[in-house]
């Protein structure tokens, strides 16, 4: 029989599968789980209750908030930042080089000092579906949802529902992740799943308190 104390200990324990590669300088929060063949690089920081799936890659100095899910074979290249509650689907790629070349103009291999990486910032609660590619530098807004296979090349507003190549907004989603419906003849949108309301102003969406 598992007691409350035992259950709390299990939930707070960091779990790292034997085949995972976690750098000694990486920092993992309580309850975080790292699955088979995942790689967490030097000085990466993951918050509490994160899940990193099989074969996923988290680059050096990447910052990950609490309760983030990084699914199988996703590639999160430095200096990406993922805020709390972010979902990164299978095989997602967060790039970091807007002008990638293996060699310079003279054909010599480029060194790490010859380019400056740029970041993808994924804000609180946002979700990136399977095989999404984010071409840095871009910001994915709070609670936005990017559909599977999309290629993001510009900033995404909060609560936006994005699809396609390049990704374009086709609607709005709420915190529950389901599409919102406009209240007739108004700028108000509502979520049938969570009974929350939002208002659209100047092409942006914000929550209505109360």
Coordinates of N, CA and C in Angstrom, one line a residue:
X1 N 0.8 -1.2 0.0 CA 0.0 0.0 0.0 C 0.9 1.3 0.0
X2 N 0.6 2.2 -0.9 CA 1.4 3.4 -1.0 C 0.8 4.5 -0.2
X3 N 1.5 5.1 0.7 CA 1.0 6.1 1.6 C 1.0 7.5 0.8
X4 N 0.4 8.5 1.4 CA 0.4 9.8 0.8 C 1.9 10.3 0.7
X5 N 2.7 10.1 1.7 CA 4.1 10.5 1.7 C 4.8 9.8 0.6
X6 N 4.6 8.5 0.5 CA 5.3 7.7 -0.6 C 4.9 8.2 -2.0
X7 N 3.6 8.6 -2.2 CA 3.1 9.1 -3.4 C 3.8 10.4 -3.8
X8 N 3.9 11.3 -2.8 CA 4.5 12.6 -3.0 C 6.0 12.4 -3.4
X9 N 6.6 11.4 -2.8 CA 8.1 11.2 -3.1 C 8.2 10.7 -4.5
X10 N 7.3 9.8 -4.9 CA 7.3 9.3 -6.3 C 7.1 10.4 -7.3
X11 N 6.2 11.3 -7.0 CA 5.8 12.4 -7.9 C 7.0 13.4 -8.0
X12 N 7.7 13.6 -6.9 CA 8.8 14.6 -6.9 C 10.1 14.0 -7.4
X13 N 10.2 12.7 -7.6 CA 11.5 12.1 -8.0 C 11.8 12.4 -9.4
X14 N 13.1 12.7 -9.8 CA 13.5 12.9 -11.1 C 13.8 11.5 -11.7
X15 N 13.3 11.2 -12.9 CA 13.4 9.9 -13.5 C 14.2 10.0 -14.8
X16 N 15.3 9.3 -14.9 CA 16.1 9.4 -16.1 C 16.4 8.0 -16.6
X17 N 15.9 7.6 -17.8 CA 16.2 6.3 -18.3 C 17.6 6.1 -18.6
X18 N 18.1 4.8 -18.5 CA 19.5 4.5 -18.6 C 20.1 4.9 -19.9
X19 N 19.4 4.9 -21.0 CA 19.9 5.2 -22.3 C 19.9 6.7 -22.6
X20 N 19.3 7.5 -21.8 CA 19.3 8.9 -22.0 C 20.7 9.5 -21.7
X21 N 21.0 10.7 -22.3 CA 22.3 11.4 -22.2 C 22.0 12.7 -21.6
X22 N 22.2 12.9 -20.3 CA 21.9 14.1 -19.6 C 23.3 14.7 -19.1
X23 N 23.6 15.9 -19.5 CA 24.9 16.5 -19.1 C 24.9 16.8 -17.6
X24 N 26.0 16.7 -17.0 CA 26.2 16.9 -15.6 C 25.8 18.3 -15.2
X25 N 26.0 19.3 -16.1 CA 25.6 20.7 -15.8 C 24.2 21.0 -16.1
X26 N 23.4 20.1 -16.6 CA 22.0 20.4 -16.8 C 21.3 20.4 -15.5
X27 N 20.2 21.2 -15.4 CA 19.4 21.2 -14.1 C 18.0 20.8 -14.4
X28 N 17.5 19.8 -13.6 CA 16.2 19.2 -13.8 C 15.4 19.5 -12.6
X29 N 14.1 19.9 -12.8 CA 13.2 20.1 -11.7 C 12.6 18.9 -11.1
X30 N 12.0 19.0 -10.0 CA 11.4 17.8 -9.3 C 10.3 17.2 -10.2
X31 N 10.2 15.9 -10.3 CA 9.2 15.2 -11.0 C 9.4 15.1 -12.5
X32 N 10.5 15.6 -13.0 CA 10.8 15.6 -14.4 C 11.2 14.2 -14.8
X33 N 10.8 13.8 -16.0 CA 11.1 12.5 -16.6 C 11.8 12.6 -17.9
X34 N 12.9 11.9 -18.1 CA 13.7 11.9 -19.3 C 13.7 10.5 -19.8
X35 N 13.1 10.3 -21.0 CA 12.9 8.9 -21.6 C 14.1 8.5 -22.4
X36 N 14.0 7.2 -23.0 CA 15.0 6.6 -23.7 C 15.6 7.4 -24.8
X37 N 17.0 7.4 -24.8 CA 17.8 8.0 -25.9 C 17.6 9.5 -26.1
X38 N 16.9 10.2 -25.1 CA 16.9 11.6 -25.1 C 18.2 12.2 -24.8
X39 N 18.5 13.4 -25.3 CA 19.7 14.1 -24.9 C 19.4 15.5 -24.4
X40 N 19.9 15.8 -23.2 CA 19.8 17.1 -22.5 C 21.2 17.6 -22.4
X41 N 21.5 18.7 -23.1 CA 22.9 19.2 -23.2 C 23.3 20.1 -22.1
X42 N 24.5 20.6 -22.2 CA 25.1 21.3 -21.1 C 24.3 22.6 -20.7
X43 N 24.2 22.8 -19.5 CA 23.6 24.0 -18.8 C 22.1 24.2 -19.2
X44 N 21.5 23.2 -19.9 CA 20.0 23.3 -20.1 C 19.3 23.2 -18.7
X45 N 18.2 24.0 -18.7 CA 17.4 24.0 -17.4 C 16.0 23.6 -17.7
X46 N 15.5 22.6 -17.0 CA 14.1 22.1 -17.2 C 13.4 22.3 -15.8
X47 N 12.2 22.8 -15.8 CA 11.5 23.0 -14.6 C 10.9 21.7 -14.0
X48 N 9.9 21.9 -13.2 CA 9.2 20.8 -12.5 C 8.2 20.1 -13.4
X49 N 8.2 18.8 -13.2 CA 7.1 18.0 -13.9 C 7.2 18.0 -15.4
X50 N 8.4 18.1 -16.0 CA 8.5 18.0 -17.4 C 8.6 16.6 -17.9
X51 N 8.3 16.4 -19.2 CA 8.5 15.1 -19.8 C 9.2 15.3 -21.1
X52 N 10.3 14.6 -21.2 CA 11.1 14.6 -22.5 C 11.1 13.2 -23.1
X53 N 10.5 13.1 -24.3 CA 10.2 11.8 -24.9 C 11.5 11.2 -25.5
X54 N 11.3 10.0 -26.0 CA 12.3 9.2 -26.6 C 13.0 9.9 -27.8
X55 N 14.3 10.0 -27.7 CA 15.1 10.5 -28.8 C 15.0 12.0 -29.0
X56 N 14.4 12.7 -28.0 CA 14.3 14.2 -28.1 C 15.7 14.8 -27.8
X57 N 15.9 16.0 -28.3 CA 17.1 16.8 -28.1 C 16.8 18.1 -27.5
X58 N 17.5 18.5 -26.4 CA 17.4 19.8 -25.8 C 18.8 20.4 -25.8
X59 N 19.0 21.5 -26.5 CA 20.3 22.0 -26.7 C 20.9 22.7 -25.5
X60 N 22.2 23.1 -25.6 CA 22.9 23.8 -24.5 C 22.2 25.1 -24.2
X61 N 22.1 25.4 -22.9 CA 21.5 26.6 -22.3 C 20.0 26.8 -22.6
X62 N 19.4 25.9 -23.2 CA 17.9 26.0 -23.4 C 17.2 26.1 -22.1
X63 N 16.2 26.9 -22.0 CA 15.4 27.1 -20.8 C 14.0 26.6 -21.0
X64 N 13.6 25.7 -20.1 CA 12.3 25.1 -20.2 C 11.6 25.3 -18.9
X65 N 10.4 25.7 -18.9 CA 9.6 26.0 -17.7 C 9.0 24.7 -17.1
X66 N 8.0 24.9 -16.2 CA 7.4 23.8 -15.5 C 6.3 23.1 -16.4
X67 N 6.2 21.8 -16.2 CA 5.1 21.1 -16.8 C 5.1 21.2 -18.3
X68 N 6.2 21.1 -18.9 CA 6.4 21.1 -20.3 C 6.5 19.7 -20.9
X69 N 5.9 19.4 -22.0 CA 6.0 18.1 -22.6 C 6.7 18.3 -24.0
X70 N 7.9 17.6 -24.1 CA 8.6 17.6 -25.3 C 8.6 16.1 -25.9
X71 N 7.8 15.9 -26.9 CA 7.5 14.6 -27.4 C 8.7 14.0 -28.2
X72 N 8.5 12.7 -28.5 CA 9.5 11.9 -29.2 C 10.2 12.6 -30.4
X73 N 11.5 12.6 -30.4 CA 12.3 13.0 -31.5 C 12.2 14.5 -31.8
X74 N 11.6 15.3 -30.9 CA 11.6 16.7 -31.1 C 13.1 17.3 -31.0
X75 N 13.4 18.4 -31.7 CA 14.7 19.0 -31.6 C 14.6 20.4 -31.2
X76 N 15.0 20.7 -30.0 CA 14.9 22.1 -29.5 C 16.3 22.7 -29.4
X77 N 16.7 23.4 -30.4 CA 18.0 24.0 -30.5 C 18.2 25.3 -29.7
X78 N 19.4 25.4 -29.1 CA 19.7 26.6 -28.4 C 19.7 27.8 -29.3
X79 N 19.3 29.0 -28.8 CA 18.9 29.4 -27.4 C 17.4 29.4 -27.2
X80 N 16.7 28.4 -27.6 CA 15.2 28.4 -27.5 C 14.8 28.5 -26.0
X81 N 13.6 29.0 -25.8 CA 13.0 29.1 -24.5 C 11.6 28.7 -24.5
X82 N 11.2 27.8 -23.6 CA 9.8 27.2 -23.5 C 9.3 27.6 -22.2
X83 N 8.2 28.4 -22.2 CA 7.6 28.8 -20.9 C 6.7 27.7 -20.3
X84 N 6.1 27.9 -19.2 CA 5.4 26.9 -18.5 C 4.2 26.3 -19.3
X85 N 4.0 25.0 -19.2 CA 2.8 24.4 -19.8 C 2.9 24.3 -21.3
X86 N 4.0 24.4 -21.9 CA 4.2 24.3 -23.4 C 4.1 22.8 -23.8
X87 N 3.5 22.5 -25.0 CA 3.5 21.2 -25.6 C 4.3 21.2 -26.9
X88 N 5.3 20.4 -27.0 CA 6.1 20.3 -28.2 C 5.8 18.9 -28.8
X89 N 5.2 18.8 -29.9 CA 4.8 17.5 -30.5 C 5.9 16.7 -31.1
X90 N 5.6 15.5 -31.5 CA 6.7 14.6 -32.0 C 7.3 15.2 -33.3
X91 N 8.7 15.1 -33.3 CA 9.5 15.5 -34.5 C 9.4 17.0 -34.8
X92 N 9.0 17.8 -33.8 CA 9.0 19.3 -34.0 C 10.5 19.7 -34.0
X93 N 10.7 20.8 -34.8 CA 12.1 21.3 -34.9 C 12.0 22.8 -34.6
X94 N 12.8 23.3 -33.6 CA 12.9 24.7 -33.3 C 14.3 25.1 -33.8
X95 N 14.4 25.8 -34.9 CA 15.7 26.1 -35.5 C 16.4 27.3 -34.8
X96 N 17.7 27.6 -35.2 CA 18.4 28.7 -34.5 C 19.3 29.4 -35.5
X97 N 19.3 29.2 -36.8 CA 20.2 29.8 -37.7 C 19.4 30.3 -38.9
X98 N 19.2 31.6 -39.1 CA 18.4 32.1 -40.3 C 19.2 31.9 -41.6
X99 N 20.5 31.8 -41.6 CA 21.3 31.7 -42.8 C 22.3 30.5 -42.7
X100 N 21.8 29.3 -42.7 CA 22.6 28.1 -42.4 C 23.6 27.8 -43.5
X101 N 24.8 27.7 -43.2 CA 25.9 27.2 -44.2 C 26.8 26.3 -43.4
X102 N 27.3 25.2 -44.0 CA 28.3 24.4 -43.4 C 29.7 25.0 -43.6
X103 N 29.9 25.8 -44.7 CA 31.2 26.4 -45.0 C 31.0 27.9 -45.3
X104 N 32.2 28.6 -45.2 CA 32.2 30.0 -45.5 C 32.3 30.2 -47.0
X105 N 32.4 31.5 -47.5 CA 32.5 31.8 -48.9 C 33.7 31.2 -49.6
X106 N 34.7 30.9 -48.8 CA 36.0 30.3 -49.4 C 35.9 28.8 -49.3
X107 N 34.8 28.2 -48.8 CA 34.7 26.8 -48.7 C 35.3 26.1 -47.5
X108 N 35.7 27.0 -46.5 CA 36.2 26.4 -45.3 C 35.1 26.2 -44.3
X109 N 35.2 25.1 -43.5 CA 34.2 24.8 -42.5 C 33.9 26.0 -41.6
X110 N 32.7 26.4 -41.4 CA 32.4 27.5 -40.5 C 32.5 27.0 -39.0
X111 N 33.1 27.8 -38.2 CA 33.2 27.5 -36.8 C 32.0 28.1 -36.0
X112 N 31.8 27.7 -34.8 CA 30.7 28.2 -34.0 C 30.8 29.7 -33.7
X113 N 32.0 30.2 -33.9 CA 32.2 31.7 -33.6 C 31.8 32.5 -34.8
X114 N 31.5 31.9 -35.9 CA 31.2 32.6 -37.2 C 29.7 32.8 -37.4
X115 N 28.9 32.5 -36.4 CA 27.5 32.8 -36.5 C 26.9 33.0 -35.2
X116 N 25.8 33.7 -35.1 CA 25.2 34.0 -33.8 C 23.8 33.4 -33.8
X117 N 23.5 32.4 -33.0 CA 22.2 31.7 -33.0 C 21.1 32.6 -32.5
X118 N 19.9 32.5 -33.1 CA 18.8 33.2 -32.7 C 17.7 32.3 -32.2
X119 N 16.8 32.8 -31.4 CA 16.0 31.8 -30.6 C 14.5 31.8 -31.1
X120 N 13.9 30.7 -30.8 CA 12.4 30.5 -30.8 C 12.0 30.6 -29.3
X121 N 11.0 31.5 -29.1 CA 10.4 31.6 -27.8 C 9.0 31.1 -27.9
X122 N 8.6 30.1 -27.1 CA 7.3 29.6 -27.0 C 6.7 30.0 -25.7
X123 N 5.7 30.8 -25.7 CA 5.1 31.3 -24.5 C 4.1 30.4 -23.8
X124 N 3.7 30.7 -22.6 CA 2.9 29.9 -21.7 C 1.8 29.2 -22.4
X125 N 1.7 27.9 -22.2 CA 0.5 27.1 -22.6 C 0.4 26.8 -24.1
X126 N 1.3 27.3 -25.0 CA 1.2 27.1 -26.4 C 1.5 25.7 -26.8
X127 N 1.0 25.2 -27.9 CA 1.1 23.9 -28.4 C 1.6 23.9 -29.8
X128 N 2.6 23.0 -30.1 CA 3.1 22.8 -31.5 C 2.8 21.4 -31.9
X129 N 2.0 21.2 -32.9 CA 1.7 19.8 -33.3 C 2.8 19.1 -34.0
X130 N 2.6 17.8 -34.3 CA 3.6 17.0 -34.8 C 4.3 17.6 -36.1
X131 N 5.6 17.5 -36.1 CA 6.4 17.9 -37.3 C 6.3 19.4 -37.6
X132 N 5.9 20.2 -36.7 CA 5.9 21.7 -36.9 C 7.4 22.1 -36.9
X133 N 7.7 23.0 -37.8 CA 9.0 23.7 -37.9 C 8.9 25.1 -37.6
X134 N 9.6 25.6 -36.6 CA 9.7 27.1 -36.3 C 11.0 27.6 -36.8
X135 N 11.0 28.5 -37.8 CA 12.2 29.1 -38.4 C 12.5 30.4 -37.6
X136 N 13.6 30.3 -36.8 CA 14.0 31.4 -35.9 C 14.4 32.6 -36.7
X137 N 14.2 33.8 -36.1 CA 13.7 34.1 -34.8 C 12.1 34.3 -34.9
X138 N 11.4 33.6 -34.0 CA 9.9 33.7 -33.9 C 9.5 33.6 -32.5
X139 N 8.3 34.2 -32.2 CA 7.7 34.0 -30.9 C 6.3 33.4 -31.1
X140 N 6.1 32.3 -30.4 CA 4.8 31.7 -30.4 C 4.0 32.2 -29.2
X141 N 2.9 32.8 -29.4 CA 2.1 33.5 -28.3 C 1.5 32.6 -27.3
X142 N 1.1 33.1 -26.2 CA 0.4 32.4 -25.1 C -0.8 31.6 -25.6
X143 N -0.8 30.3 -25.3 CA -2.0 29.4 -25.6 C -2.3 29.3 -27.1
X144 N -1.4 29.7 -27.9 CA -1.6 29.5 -29.4 C -1.5 28.0 -29.7
X145 N -2.0 27.6 -30.8 CA -1.9 26.2 -31.3 C -1.5 26.2 -32.7
X146 N -0.4 25.5 -33.0 CA 0.1 25.4 -34.4 C -0.2 23.9 -34.9
X147 N -0.9 23.8 -36.0 CA -1.3 22.5 -36.5 C -0.2 21.7 -37.0
X148 N -0.3 20.4 -37.0 CA 0.7 19.5 -37.5 C 1.2 19.8 -38.9
X149 N 2.6 19.8 -39.0 CA 3.2 20.0 -40.3 C 3.4 21.4 -40.7
X150 N 2.9 22.4 -39.9 CA 3.0 23.8 -40.3 C 4.5 24.2 -40.2
X151 N 4.8 25.3 -41.0 CA 6.1 25.9 -40.9 C 5.9 27.4 -40.5
X152 N 6.4 27.7 -39.3 CA 6.2 29.1 -38.7 C 7.4 30.0 -39.1
X153 N 7.1 31.1 -39.8 CA 8.2 32.0 -40.2 C 8.0 33.4 -39.7
X154 N 6.9 33.6 -38.9 CA 6.7 34.9 -38.3 C 6.0 34.7 -37.0
X155 N 6.0 35.8 -36.1 CA 5.4 35.7 -34.8 C 4.0 35.3 -34.8
X156 N 3.5 34.5 -33.8 CA 2.2 34.0 -33.7 C 1.5 34.7 -32.6
X157 N 0.3 35.3 -32.8 CA -0.4 36.0 -31.7 C -0.9 35.0 -30.6
X158 N -1.1 35.5 -29.4 CA -1.8 34.7 -28.3 C -3.1 34.1 -28.8
X159 N -3.3 32.9 -28.5 CA -4.6 32.2 -28.8 C -4.8 31.9 -30.2
X160 N -3.9 32.1 -31.1 CA -4.1 31.9 -32.5 C -4.0 30.4 -32.9
X161 N -4.9 30.1 -33.8 CA -4.9 28.7 -34.4 C -4.2 28.8 -35.8
X162 N -3.1 28.2 -35.9 CA -2.2 28.4 -37.1 C -2.1 27.0 -37.9
X163 N -2.2 27.1 -39.2 CA -2.0 25.9 -40.0 C -1.3 26.3 -41.3
X164 N -0.6 25.3 -42.0 CA -0.1 25.5 -43.3 C 1.3 25.9 -43.5
X165 N 1.7 26.0 -44.7 CA 3.1 26.3 -45.1 C 3.1 27.5 -46.1
X166 N 3.5 28.7 -45.7 CA 3.9 29.1 -44.3 C 2.6 29.1 -43.4
X167 N 2.8 29.0 -42.1 CA 1.6 29.0 -41.2 C 0.8 30.3 -41.3
X168 N -0.5 30.2 -41.3 CA -1.4 31.3 -41.3 C -2.5 31.1 -40.3
X169 N -3.0 32.2 -39.8 CA -4.1 32.1 -38.8 C -5.4 31.7 -39.4
X170 N -6.1 30.7 -38.9 CA -7.4 30.3 -39.5 C -8.5 30.4 -38.4
X171 N -8.1 30.8 -37.2 CA -9.1 30.9 -36.1 C -8.4 31.2 -34.8
X172 N -9.2 31.1 -33.8 CA -8.7 31.3 -32.4 C -9.0 30.0 -31.6
X173 N -8.1 29.8 -30.6 CA -8.4 28.7 -29.6 C -8.3 29.3 -28.2
X174 N -8.9 28.7 -27.3 CA -8.9 29.1 -25.9 C -7.9 28.2 -25.1
X175 N -7.9 28.4 -23.8 CA -7.0 27.6 -22.9 C -7.2 26.1 -23.0
X176 N -8.5 25.8 -23.3 CA -8.8 24.3 -23.4 C -8.3 23.7 -24.7
X177 N -7.8 24.5 -25.7 CA -7.3 24.0 -26.9 C -8.2 23.7 -28.0
X178 N -9.5 24.0 -27.8 CA -10.5 23.8 -28.8 C -10.8 25.1 -29.5
X179 N -11.3 25.1 -30.8 CA -11.6 26.3 -31.5 C -12.7 27.1 -30.8
X180 N -12.5 28.4 -30.8 CA -13.5 29.3 -30.3 C -14.6 29.7 -31.3
X181 N -15.8 30.1 -30.8 CA -16.9 30.5 -31.7 C -17.3 31.9 -31.4
X182 N -17.5 32.7 -32.4 CA -17.8 34.1 -32.2 C -19.3 34.2 -31.8
X183 N -19.5 35.0 -30.8 CA -20.9 35.4 -30.4 C -21.4 36.3 -31.5
X184 N -22.6 36.0 -32.0 CA -23.2 36.7 -33.1 C -23.2 38.2 -33.0
X185 N -22.7 38.8 -34.1 CA -22.7 40.3 -34.2 C -21.9 41.0 -33.1
X186 N -20.8 40.4 -32.7 CA -20.0 41.0 -31.6 C -18.5 40.6 -31.9
X187 N -17.7 41.2 -31.1 CA -16.2 40.9 -31.1 C -15.9 39.9 -30.0
X188 N -16.9 39.3 -29.4 CA -16.7 38.3 -28.4 C -16.6 36.9 -28.9
X189 N -15.7 36.1 -28.4 CA -15.6 34.7 -28.8 C -15.7 33.9 -27.5
X190 N -16.3 32.7 -27.6 CA -16.5 31.9 -26.5 C -16.0 30.5 -26.7
X191 N -15.6 29.8 -25.6 CA -15.1 28.5 -25.6 C -16.2 27.6 -25.0
X192 N -16.8 26.7 -25.8 CA -17.9 25.8 -25.3 C -17.3 24.8 -24.3
X193 N -16.1 24.4 -24.4 CA -15.5 23.4 -23.5 C -15.3 23.9 -22.1
X194 N -14.7 25.2 -22.0 CA -14.3 25.7 -20.7 C -15.2 26.9 -20.3
X195 N -16.2 27.2 -21.1 CA -17.1 28.3 -20.8 C -16.4 29.6 -20.4
X196 N -15.3 29.9 -21.2 CA -14.6 31.1 -21.1 C -14.9 32.0 -22.2
X197 N -14.7 33.3 -22.0 CA -15.0 34.3 -23.1 C -13.7 35.1 -23.4
X198 N -13.6 35.5 -24.6 CA -12.5 36.3 -25.1 C -13.0 37.4 -26.0
X199 N -12.2 38.5 -26.2 CA -12.6 39.6 -27.1 C -11.5 39.9 -28.1
X200 N -11.9 40.1 -29.3 CA -11.0 40.4 -30.4 C -10.9 41.9 -30.6
X201 N -9.7 42.4 -30.5 CA -9.5 43.9 -30.7 C -8.2 44.1 -31.5
X202 N -8.4 44.8 -32.6 CA -7.2 45.1 -33.5 C -6.5 43.9 -34.0
X203 N -7.2 42.8 -34.3 CA -6.6 41.6 -34.8 C -6.0 40.7 -33.7
X204 N -6.1 41.1 -32.4 CA -5.6 40.3 -31.3 C -6.7 39.8 -30.4
X205 N -6.4 38.8 -29.7 CA -7.5 38.2 -28.8 C -7.0 38.3 -27.3
X206 N -7.9 38.6 -26.4 CA -7.5 38.6 -25.0 C -8.7 38.1 -24.2
X207 N -8.4 37.5 -23.1 CA -9.4 37.0 -22.2 C -10.2 38.0 -21.6
X208 N -11.5 37.7 -21.3 CA -12.4 38.6 -20.6 C -12.5 38.1 -19.2
X209 N -12.1 38.9 -18.2 CA -12.1 38.5 -16.8 C -13.5 38.5 -16.3
X210 N -13.8 37.5 -15.5 CA -15.2 37.4 -14.9 C -16.2 36.8 -15.8

